[in-house]
PDB file of C-alpha atoms in Angstrom:
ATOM      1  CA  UNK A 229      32.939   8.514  48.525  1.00 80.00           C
ATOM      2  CA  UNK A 230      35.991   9.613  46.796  1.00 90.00           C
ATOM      3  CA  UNK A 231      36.560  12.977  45.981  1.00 92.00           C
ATOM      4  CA  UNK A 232      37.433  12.214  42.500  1.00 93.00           C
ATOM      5  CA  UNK A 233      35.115   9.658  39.942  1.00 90.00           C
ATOM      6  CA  UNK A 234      36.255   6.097  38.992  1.00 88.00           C
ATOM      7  CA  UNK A 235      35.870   4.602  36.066  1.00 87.00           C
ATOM      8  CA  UNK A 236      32.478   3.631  37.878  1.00 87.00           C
ATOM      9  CA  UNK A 237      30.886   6.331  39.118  1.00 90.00           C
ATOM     10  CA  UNK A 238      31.057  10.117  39.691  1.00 92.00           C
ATOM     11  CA  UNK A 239      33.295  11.537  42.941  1.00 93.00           C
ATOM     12  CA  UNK A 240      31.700  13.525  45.237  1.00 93.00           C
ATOM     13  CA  UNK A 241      32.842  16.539  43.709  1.00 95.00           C
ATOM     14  CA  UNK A 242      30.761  16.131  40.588  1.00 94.00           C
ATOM     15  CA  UNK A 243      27.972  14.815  42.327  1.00 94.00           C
ATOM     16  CA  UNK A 244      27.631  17.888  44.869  1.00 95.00           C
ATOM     17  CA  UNK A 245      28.102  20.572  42.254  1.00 96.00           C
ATOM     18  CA  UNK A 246      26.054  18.660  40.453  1.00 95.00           C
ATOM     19  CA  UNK A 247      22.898  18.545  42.789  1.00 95.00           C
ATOM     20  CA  UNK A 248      23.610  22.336  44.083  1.00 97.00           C
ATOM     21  CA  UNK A 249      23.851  23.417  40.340  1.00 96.00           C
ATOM     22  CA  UNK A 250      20.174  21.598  40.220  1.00 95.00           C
ATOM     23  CA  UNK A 251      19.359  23.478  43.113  1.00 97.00           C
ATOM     24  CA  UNK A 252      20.405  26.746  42.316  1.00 97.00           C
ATOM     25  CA  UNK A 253      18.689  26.341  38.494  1.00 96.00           C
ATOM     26  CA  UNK A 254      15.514  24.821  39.404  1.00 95.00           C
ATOM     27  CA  UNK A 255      15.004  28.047  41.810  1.00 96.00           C
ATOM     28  CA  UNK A 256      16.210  30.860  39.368  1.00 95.00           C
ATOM     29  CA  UNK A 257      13.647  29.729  36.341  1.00 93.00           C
ATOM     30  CA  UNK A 258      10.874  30.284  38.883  1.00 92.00           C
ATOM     31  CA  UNK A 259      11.908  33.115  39.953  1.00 94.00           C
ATOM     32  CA  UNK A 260      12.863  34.766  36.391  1.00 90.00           C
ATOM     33  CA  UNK A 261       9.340  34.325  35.052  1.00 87.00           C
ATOM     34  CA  UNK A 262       7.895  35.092  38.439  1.00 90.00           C
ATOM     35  CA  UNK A 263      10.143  38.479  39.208  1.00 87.00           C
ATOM     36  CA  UNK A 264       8.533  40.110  35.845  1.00 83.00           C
ATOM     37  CA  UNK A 265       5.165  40.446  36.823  1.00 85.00           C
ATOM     38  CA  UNK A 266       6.087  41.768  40.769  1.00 88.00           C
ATOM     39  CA  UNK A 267       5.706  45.251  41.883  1.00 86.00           C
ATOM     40  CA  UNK A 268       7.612  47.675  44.133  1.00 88.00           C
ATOM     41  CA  UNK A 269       9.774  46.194  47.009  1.00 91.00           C
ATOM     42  CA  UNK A 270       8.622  42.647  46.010  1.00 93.00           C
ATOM     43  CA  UNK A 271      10.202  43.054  42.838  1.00 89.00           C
ATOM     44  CA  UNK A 272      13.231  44.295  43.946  1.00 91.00           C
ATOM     45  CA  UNK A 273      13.863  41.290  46.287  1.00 93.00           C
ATOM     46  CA  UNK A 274      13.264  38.719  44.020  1.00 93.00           C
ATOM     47  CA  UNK A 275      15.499  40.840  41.321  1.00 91.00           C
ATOM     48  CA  UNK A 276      17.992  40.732  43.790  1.00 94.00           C
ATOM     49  CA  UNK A 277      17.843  36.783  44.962  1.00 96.00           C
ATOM     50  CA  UNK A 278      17.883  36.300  41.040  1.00 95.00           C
ATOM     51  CA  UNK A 279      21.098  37.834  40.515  1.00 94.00           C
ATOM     52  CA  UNK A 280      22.659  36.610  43.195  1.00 95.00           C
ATOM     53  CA  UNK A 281      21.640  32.833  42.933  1.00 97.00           C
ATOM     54  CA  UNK A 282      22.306  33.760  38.923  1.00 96.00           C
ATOM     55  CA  UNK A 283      26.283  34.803  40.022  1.00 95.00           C
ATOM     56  CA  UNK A 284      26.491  31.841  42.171  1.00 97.00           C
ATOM     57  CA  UNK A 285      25.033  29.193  39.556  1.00 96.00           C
ATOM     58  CA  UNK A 286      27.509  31.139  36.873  1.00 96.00           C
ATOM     59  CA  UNK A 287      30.558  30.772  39.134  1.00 96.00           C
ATOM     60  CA  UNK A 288      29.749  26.733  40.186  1.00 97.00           C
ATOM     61  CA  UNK A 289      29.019  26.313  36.586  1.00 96.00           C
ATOM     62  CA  UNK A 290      33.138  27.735  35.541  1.00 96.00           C
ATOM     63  CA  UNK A 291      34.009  25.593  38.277  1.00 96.00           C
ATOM     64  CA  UNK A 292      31.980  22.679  37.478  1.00 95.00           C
ATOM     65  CA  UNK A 293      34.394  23.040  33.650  1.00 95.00           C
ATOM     66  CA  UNK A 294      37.547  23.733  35.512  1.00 96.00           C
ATOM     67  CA  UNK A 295      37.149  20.668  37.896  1.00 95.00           C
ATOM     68  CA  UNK A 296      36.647  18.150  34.639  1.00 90.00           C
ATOM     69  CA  UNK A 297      39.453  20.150  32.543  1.00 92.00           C
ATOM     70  CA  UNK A 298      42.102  19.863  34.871  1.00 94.00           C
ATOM     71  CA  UNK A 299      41.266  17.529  37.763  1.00 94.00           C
ATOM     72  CA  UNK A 300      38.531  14.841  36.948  1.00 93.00           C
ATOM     73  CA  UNK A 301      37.498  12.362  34.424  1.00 86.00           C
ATOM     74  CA  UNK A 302      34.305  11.424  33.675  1.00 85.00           C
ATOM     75  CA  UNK A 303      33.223   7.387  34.466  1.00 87.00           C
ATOM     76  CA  UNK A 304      33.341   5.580  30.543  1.00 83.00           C
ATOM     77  CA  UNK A 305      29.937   5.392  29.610  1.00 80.00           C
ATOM     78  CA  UNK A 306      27.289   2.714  29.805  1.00 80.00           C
ATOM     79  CA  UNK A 307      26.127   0.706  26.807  1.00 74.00           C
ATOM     80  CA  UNK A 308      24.096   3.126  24.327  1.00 77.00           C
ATOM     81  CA  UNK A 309      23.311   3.529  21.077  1.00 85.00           C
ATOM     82  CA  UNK A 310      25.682   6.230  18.961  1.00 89.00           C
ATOM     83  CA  UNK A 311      23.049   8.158  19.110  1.00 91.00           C
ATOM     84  CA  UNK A 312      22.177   8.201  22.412  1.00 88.00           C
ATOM     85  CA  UNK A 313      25.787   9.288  23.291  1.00 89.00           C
ATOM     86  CA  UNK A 314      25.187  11.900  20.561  1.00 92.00           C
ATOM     87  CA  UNK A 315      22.452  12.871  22.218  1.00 93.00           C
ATOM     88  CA  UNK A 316      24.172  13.436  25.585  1.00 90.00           C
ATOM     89  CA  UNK A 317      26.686  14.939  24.743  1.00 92.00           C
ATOM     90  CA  UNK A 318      24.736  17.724  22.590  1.00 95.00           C
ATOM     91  CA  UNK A 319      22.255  18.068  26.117  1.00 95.00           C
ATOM     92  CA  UNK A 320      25.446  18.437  28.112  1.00 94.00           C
ATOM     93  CA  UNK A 321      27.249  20.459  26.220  1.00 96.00           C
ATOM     94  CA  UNK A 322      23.979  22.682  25.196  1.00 97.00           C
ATOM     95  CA  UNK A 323      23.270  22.879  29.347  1.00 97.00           C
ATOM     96  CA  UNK A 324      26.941  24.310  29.989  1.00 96.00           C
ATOM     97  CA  UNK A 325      26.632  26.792  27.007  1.00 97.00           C
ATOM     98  CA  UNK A 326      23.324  27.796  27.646  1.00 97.00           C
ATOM     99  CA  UNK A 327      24.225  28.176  31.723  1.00 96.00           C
ATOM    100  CA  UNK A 328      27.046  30.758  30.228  1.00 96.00           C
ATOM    101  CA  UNK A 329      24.810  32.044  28.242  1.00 97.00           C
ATOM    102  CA  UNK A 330      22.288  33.512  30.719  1.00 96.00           C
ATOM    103  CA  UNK A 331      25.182  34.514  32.565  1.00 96.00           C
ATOM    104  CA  UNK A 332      26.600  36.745  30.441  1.00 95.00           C
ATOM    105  CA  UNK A 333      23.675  38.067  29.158  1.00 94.00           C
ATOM    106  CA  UNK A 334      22.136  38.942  32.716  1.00 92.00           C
ATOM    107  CA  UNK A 335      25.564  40.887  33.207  1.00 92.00           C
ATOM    108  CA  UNK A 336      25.212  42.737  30.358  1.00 91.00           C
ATOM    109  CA  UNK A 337      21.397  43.226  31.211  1.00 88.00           C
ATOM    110  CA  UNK A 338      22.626  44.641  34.714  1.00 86.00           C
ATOM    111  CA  UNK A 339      25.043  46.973  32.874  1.00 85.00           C
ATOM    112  CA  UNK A 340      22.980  48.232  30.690  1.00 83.00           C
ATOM    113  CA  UNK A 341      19.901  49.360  32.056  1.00 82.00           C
ATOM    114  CA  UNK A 342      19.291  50.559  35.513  1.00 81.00           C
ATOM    115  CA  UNK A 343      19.155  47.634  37.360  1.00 84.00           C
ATOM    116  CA  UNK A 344      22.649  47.367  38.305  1.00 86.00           C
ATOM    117  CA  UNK A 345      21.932  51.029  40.129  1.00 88.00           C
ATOM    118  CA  UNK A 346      18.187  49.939  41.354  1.00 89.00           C
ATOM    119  CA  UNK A 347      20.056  46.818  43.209  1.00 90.00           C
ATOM    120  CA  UNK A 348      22.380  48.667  44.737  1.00 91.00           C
ATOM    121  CA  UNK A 349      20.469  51.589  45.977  1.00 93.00           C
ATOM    122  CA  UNK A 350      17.403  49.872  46.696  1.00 91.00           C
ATOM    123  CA  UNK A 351      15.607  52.696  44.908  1.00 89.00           C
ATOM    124  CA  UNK A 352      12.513  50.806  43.118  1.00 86.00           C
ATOM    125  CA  UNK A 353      11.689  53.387  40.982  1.00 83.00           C
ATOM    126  CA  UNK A 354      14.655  52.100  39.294  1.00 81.00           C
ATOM    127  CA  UNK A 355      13.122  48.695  38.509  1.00 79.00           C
ATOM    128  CA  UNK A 356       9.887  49.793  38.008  1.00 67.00           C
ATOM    129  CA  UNK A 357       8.125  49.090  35.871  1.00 58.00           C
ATOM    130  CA  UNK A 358      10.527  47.113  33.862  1.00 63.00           C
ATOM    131  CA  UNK A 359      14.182  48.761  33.371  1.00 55.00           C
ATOM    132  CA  UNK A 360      15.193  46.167  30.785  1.00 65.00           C
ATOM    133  CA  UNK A 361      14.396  47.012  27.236  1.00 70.00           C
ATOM    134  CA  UNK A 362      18.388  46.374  26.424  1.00 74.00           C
ATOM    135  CA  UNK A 363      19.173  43.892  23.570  1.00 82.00           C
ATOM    136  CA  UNK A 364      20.623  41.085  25.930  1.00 86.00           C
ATOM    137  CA  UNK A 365      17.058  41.030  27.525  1.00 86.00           C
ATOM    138  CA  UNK A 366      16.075  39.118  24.439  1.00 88.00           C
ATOM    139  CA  UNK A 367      19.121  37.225  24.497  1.00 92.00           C
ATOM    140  CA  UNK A 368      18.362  35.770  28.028  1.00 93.00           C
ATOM    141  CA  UNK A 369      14.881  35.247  27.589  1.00 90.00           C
ATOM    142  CA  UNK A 370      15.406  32.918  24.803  1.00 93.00           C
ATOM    143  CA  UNK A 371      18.335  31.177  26.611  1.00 96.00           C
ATOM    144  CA  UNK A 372      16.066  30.606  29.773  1.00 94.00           C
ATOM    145  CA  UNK A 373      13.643  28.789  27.267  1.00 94.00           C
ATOM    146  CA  UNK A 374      16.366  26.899  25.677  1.00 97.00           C
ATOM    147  CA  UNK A 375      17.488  26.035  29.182  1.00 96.00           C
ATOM    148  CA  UNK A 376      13.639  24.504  30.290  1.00 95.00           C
ATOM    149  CA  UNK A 377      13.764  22.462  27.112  1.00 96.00           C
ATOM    150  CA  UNK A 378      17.594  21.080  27.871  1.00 97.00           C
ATOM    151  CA  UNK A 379      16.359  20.173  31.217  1.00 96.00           C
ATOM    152  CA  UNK A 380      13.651  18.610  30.393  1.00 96.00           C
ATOM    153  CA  UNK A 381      15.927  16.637  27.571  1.00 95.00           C
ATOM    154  CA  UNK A 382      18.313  15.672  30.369  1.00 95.00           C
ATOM    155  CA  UNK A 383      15.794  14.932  32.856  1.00 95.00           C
ATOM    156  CA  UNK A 384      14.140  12.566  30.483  1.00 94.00           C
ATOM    157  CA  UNK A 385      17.313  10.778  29.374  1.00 92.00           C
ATOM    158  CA  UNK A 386      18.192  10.301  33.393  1.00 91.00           C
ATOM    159  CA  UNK A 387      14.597   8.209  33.893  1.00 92.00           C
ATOM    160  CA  UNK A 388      14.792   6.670  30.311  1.00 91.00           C
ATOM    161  CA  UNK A 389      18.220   4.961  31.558  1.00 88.00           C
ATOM    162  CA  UNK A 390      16.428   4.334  35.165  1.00 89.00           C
ATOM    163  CA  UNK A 391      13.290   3.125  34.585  1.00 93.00           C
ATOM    164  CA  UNK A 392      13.660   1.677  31.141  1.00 91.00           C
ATOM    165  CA  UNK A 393      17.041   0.554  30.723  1.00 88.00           C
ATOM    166  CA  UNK A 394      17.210  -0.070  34.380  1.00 88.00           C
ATOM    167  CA  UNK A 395      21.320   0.290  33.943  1.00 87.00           C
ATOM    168  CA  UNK A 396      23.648   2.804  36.698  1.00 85.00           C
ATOM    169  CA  UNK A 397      23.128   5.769  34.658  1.00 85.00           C
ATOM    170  CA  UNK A 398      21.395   7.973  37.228  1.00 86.00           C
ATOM    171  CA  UNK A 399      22.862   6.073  40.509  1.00 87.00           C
ATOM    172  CA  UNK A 400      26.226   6.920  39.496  1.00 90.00           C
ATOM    173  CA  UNK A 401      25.074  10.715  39.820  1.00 90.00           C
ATOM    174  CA  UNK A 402      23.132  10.373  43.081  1.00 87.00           C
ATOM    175  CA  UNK A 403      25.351  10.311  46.756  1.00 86.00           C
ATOM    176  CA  UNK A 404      26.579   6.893  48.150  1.00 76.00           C
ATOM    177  CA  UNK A 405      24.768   6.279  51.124  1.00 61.00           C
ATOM    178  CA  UNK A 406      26.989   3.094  52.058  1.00 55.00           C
TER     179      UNK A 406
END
């Protein structure tokens, strides 16, 4: 598989960062909702995995942009309806702002309360019960639900053009294996 996409299909580039960026997102929402309601040293690990797997899902995500802004192309797209491709590209675009989104606001979050200190030190007290009563709290709560409903938008295009349309939609997102 080439490095780079065809007019055909995605390179392997896209695909991997792809599929890690799945990765890496599909284990932070569980862990955001489930981090809230843990106590003492429990809570700090998972507040710590969080923001780590949050930095590393921010800094694929820039890279992800960089690689199709300078590098890349996307393959042209399949037959669709206007506003279908509407509707892809507002998912797409929505998932890449959103993905900044939480970013930024869990840096700011971090700054702002004592979490950034409680991480560091290991002191739980810090985190306990809940050191984030900041205003980009709110801001990354409701980006984290806007996320889940993007994903499931995306998720449900990807089988509607599998199972339905039956065209190369999905398989020219998932790894050669010839």
């Amino acid at each position: 598989m080439a490095l780079k996409g065809s007019f055909e299909r995605y390179g392997a580039v896209a695909v991997a960062s792809h599929w890690l960026s799945a990765a890496l997102i599909l284990a932070l929402i569980p862990l955001g909702f489930l981090m809230q309601d843990a106590t003492g040293e429990t809570r700090l690990i998972f507040y710590r995995i969080h923001v780590l797997v949050g930095v590393v899902a921010g800094m694929l995500t820039l890279f992800r942009l960089l690689w199709w802004a300078a590098f890349d192309h996307r393959p042209a797209p399949l037959a669709a309806s206007r506003a279908q491709h509407m509707i892809a590209r507002i998912t797409h675009v929505g998932l890449y702002a959103v993905l900044i989104a939480l970013v930024v606001s869990g840096v700011a979050m971090t700054a702002k309360s004592n979490l950034g200190a409680g991480l560091v030190s290991g002191d739980v007290a810090l985190i306990s019960p809940s050191p984030i009563r900041v205003p980009p709290r709110l801001a990354h709560g409701v980006a984290a639900r806007l996320l889940l409903a993007l994903l499931v938008l995306h998720l449900a295009g990807a089988l509607y053009h599998h199972w339905m349309k039956r065209d190369e939609t999905l398989s020219r997102m998932l790894p050669r294996t010839r």
